[in-house]
mmCIF file of C-alpha atoms in Angstrom:
data_model
loop_
_atom_site.group_PDB
_atom_site.id
_atom_site.type_symbol
_atom_site.label_atom_id
_atom_site.label_comp_id
_atom_site.label_asym_id
_atom_site.label_seq_id
_atom_site.Cartn_x
_atom_site.Cartn_y
_atom_site.Cartn_z
ATOM 1 C CA ASN A 1 -7.127 24.346 9.039
ATOM 2 C CA VAL A 2 -6.160 23.283 5.540
ATOM 3 C CA ASN A 3 -4.093 20.316 6.720
ATOM 4 C CA ALA A 4 -6.883 18.936 8.886
ATOM 5 C CA ASN A 5 -9.418 19.295 6.063
ATOM 6 C CA ALA A 6 -7.131 17.604 3.539
ATOM 7 C CA PHE A 7 -6.412 14.747 5.939
ATOM 8 C CA ARG A 8 -10.113 14.268 6.715
ATOM 9 C CA GLU A 9 -10.932 14.213 3.005
ATOM 10 C CA LEU A 10 -8.152 11.706 2.325
ATOM 11 C CA ILE A 11 -9.344 9.388 5.102
ATOM 12 C CA ALA A 12 -13.026 9.675 4.168
ATOM 13 C CA THR A 13 -12.636 9.247 0.401
ATOM 14 C CA ASP A 14 -12.806 5.721 -0.985
ATOM 15 C CA LEU A 15 -10.865 5.721 -4.238
ATOM 16 C CA ARG A 16 -11.185 1.988 -4.923
ATOM 17 C CA PRO A 17 -13.732 2.566 -7.718
ATOM 18 C CA GLU A 18 -11.148 4.776 -9.476
ATOM 19 C CA ILE A 19 -8.407 2.124 -9.397
ATOM 20 C CA ALA A 20 -9.643 0.512 -12.616
ATOM 21 C CA ALA A 21 -8.788 3.721 -14.487
ATOM 22 C CA ILE A 22 -5.080 3.453 -13.646
ATOM 23 C CA ARG A 23 -3.308 2.233 -16.777
ATOM 24 C CA ALA A 24 0.263 2.900 -15.656
ATOM 25 C CA PRO A 25 2.299 0.245 -13.872
ATOM 26 C CA LEU A 26 1.499 0.239 -10.176
ATOM 27 C CA LYS A 27 3.500 -1.340 -7.380
ATOM 28 C CA VAL A 28 1.914 -1.375 -3.936
ATOM 29 C CA LEU A 29 4.093 -2.160 -0.944
ATOM 30 C CA TYR A 30 2.190 -3.213 2.141
ATOM 31 C CA VAL A 31 2.686 -4.735 5.557
ATOM 32 C CA ILE A 32 0.557 -6.856 7.814
ATOM 33 C CA PRO A 33 0.452 -5.108 11.180
ATOM 34 C CA PRO A 34 1.126 -7.487 14.072
ATOM 35 C CA GLN A 35 -1.917 -6.185 15.965
ATOM 36 C CA ALA A 36 -4.305 -6.355 13.018
ATOM 37 C CA PRO A 37 -7.771 -7.489 14.151
ATOM 38 C CA ILE A 38 -7.875 -10.027 11.309
ATOM 39 C CA THR A 39 -5.620 -12.916 10.322
ATOM 40 C CA PRO A 40 -2.658 -12.376 7.980
ATOM 41 C CA ALA A 41 -4.479 -14.377 5.295
ATOM 42 C CA GLN A 42 -7.539 -12.124 5.626
ATOM 43 C CA TYR A 43 -5.332 -9.018 5.476
ATOM 44 C CA ASP A 44 -3.635 -10.312 2.311
ATOM 45 C CA ALA A 45 -7.002 -11.098 0.757
ATOM 46 C CA TYR A 46 -8.293 -7.593 1.574
ATOM 47 C CA PHE A 47 -5.304 -5.934 -0.117
ATOM 48 C CA HIS A 48 -5.564 -8.119 -3.207
ATOM 49 C CA ALA A 49 -9.315 -7.523 -3.442
ATOM 50 C CA SER A 50 -8.815 -3.759 -3.064
ATOM 51 C CA TYR A 51 -6.493 -3.643 -6.085
ATOM 52 C CA ALA A 52 -8.121 -6.387 -8.162
ATOM 53 C CA ALA A 53 -9.488 -3.881 -10.677
ATOM 54 C CA ALA A 54 -6.061 -2.363 -11.373
ATOM 55 C CA PRO A 55 -4.862 -4.127 -14.505
ATOM 56 C CA ARG A 56 -1.160 -3.525 -13.888
ATOM 57 C CA ALA A 57 -0.977 -3.636 -10.102
ATOM 58 C CA GLN A 58 1.768 -5.619 -8.447
ATOM 59 C CA LEU A 59 1.330 -6.082 -4.697
ATOM 60 C CA VAL A 60 4.389 -6.780 -2.581
ATOM 61 C CA LYS A 61 4.098 -7.717 1.073
ATOM 62 C CA ILE A 62 7.085 -6.490 3.081
ATOM 63 C CA GLU A 63 7.994 -8.642 6.045
ATOM 64 C CA ASN A 64 9.334 -7.437 9.391
ATOM 65 C CA SER A 65 8.002 -3.931 9.012
ATOM 66 C CA ARG A 66 5.291 -1.814 10.465
ATOM 67 C CA HIS A 67 3.604 1.206 8.904
ATOM 68 C CA PHE A 68 6.712 3.032 7.663
ATOM 69 C CA ILE A 69 8.408 0.549 5.346
ATOM 70 C CA MET A 70 10.901 3.176 4.195
ATOM 71 C CA ILE A 71 12.202 3.432 7.773
ATOM 72 C CA ASP A 72 11.758 -0.125 9.058
ATOM 73 C CA GLN A 73 13.090 -1.880 5.943
ATOM 74 C CA PHE A 74 15.013 0.844 4.120
ATOM 75 C CA ASP A 75 17.115 -1.480 1.926
ATOM 76 C CA VAL A 76 14.105 -3.588 0.931
ATOM 77 C CA PHE A 77 12.085 -0.441 0.228
ATOM 78 C CA MET A 78 14.812 1.088 -1.931
ATOM 79 C CA GLY A 79 15.268 -2.194 -3.785
ATOM 80 C CA GLU A 80 11.557 -2.273 -4.627
ATOM 81 C CA VAL A 81 11.515 1.391 -5.696
ATOM 82 C CA ASN A 82 14.648 1.099 -7.812
ATOM 83 C CA GLY A 83 13.407 -2.142 -9.384
ATOM 84 C CA PHE A 84 10.103 -0.491 -10.250
ATOM 85 C CA LEU A 85 11.801 2.542 -11.772
ATOM 86 C CA ALA A 86 14.100 0.318 -13.836
ATOM 87 C CA GLN A 87 11.138 -1.334 -15.615
#
C-alpha cells in the first residue's frame, strides 16, 4: 500500500541533519502534550535543540492545544499563519 509505505518512510526518516540547509523563513508551531513522558521544560528544550541548526527558525509554543492546533486553537493558528505570510 502506497500510503502505508509513505507513512512508514516519514516516521522512520530523521530529517534533522537537513534542517541546516533551509534558508527560507521557518515558523514551527508546537504543543506540549499533557501526557508527555518528560517535563514541559524538557519538551521545550528538545524542540529548540531539534531546530537549532535552522538559521531562520522561529518556534512558537501553542498553549491549550493537543496535536491538531488548527482544530484546537483555530484562531491562534490562523493568526500565526497569517502573521507568517505577512512577513
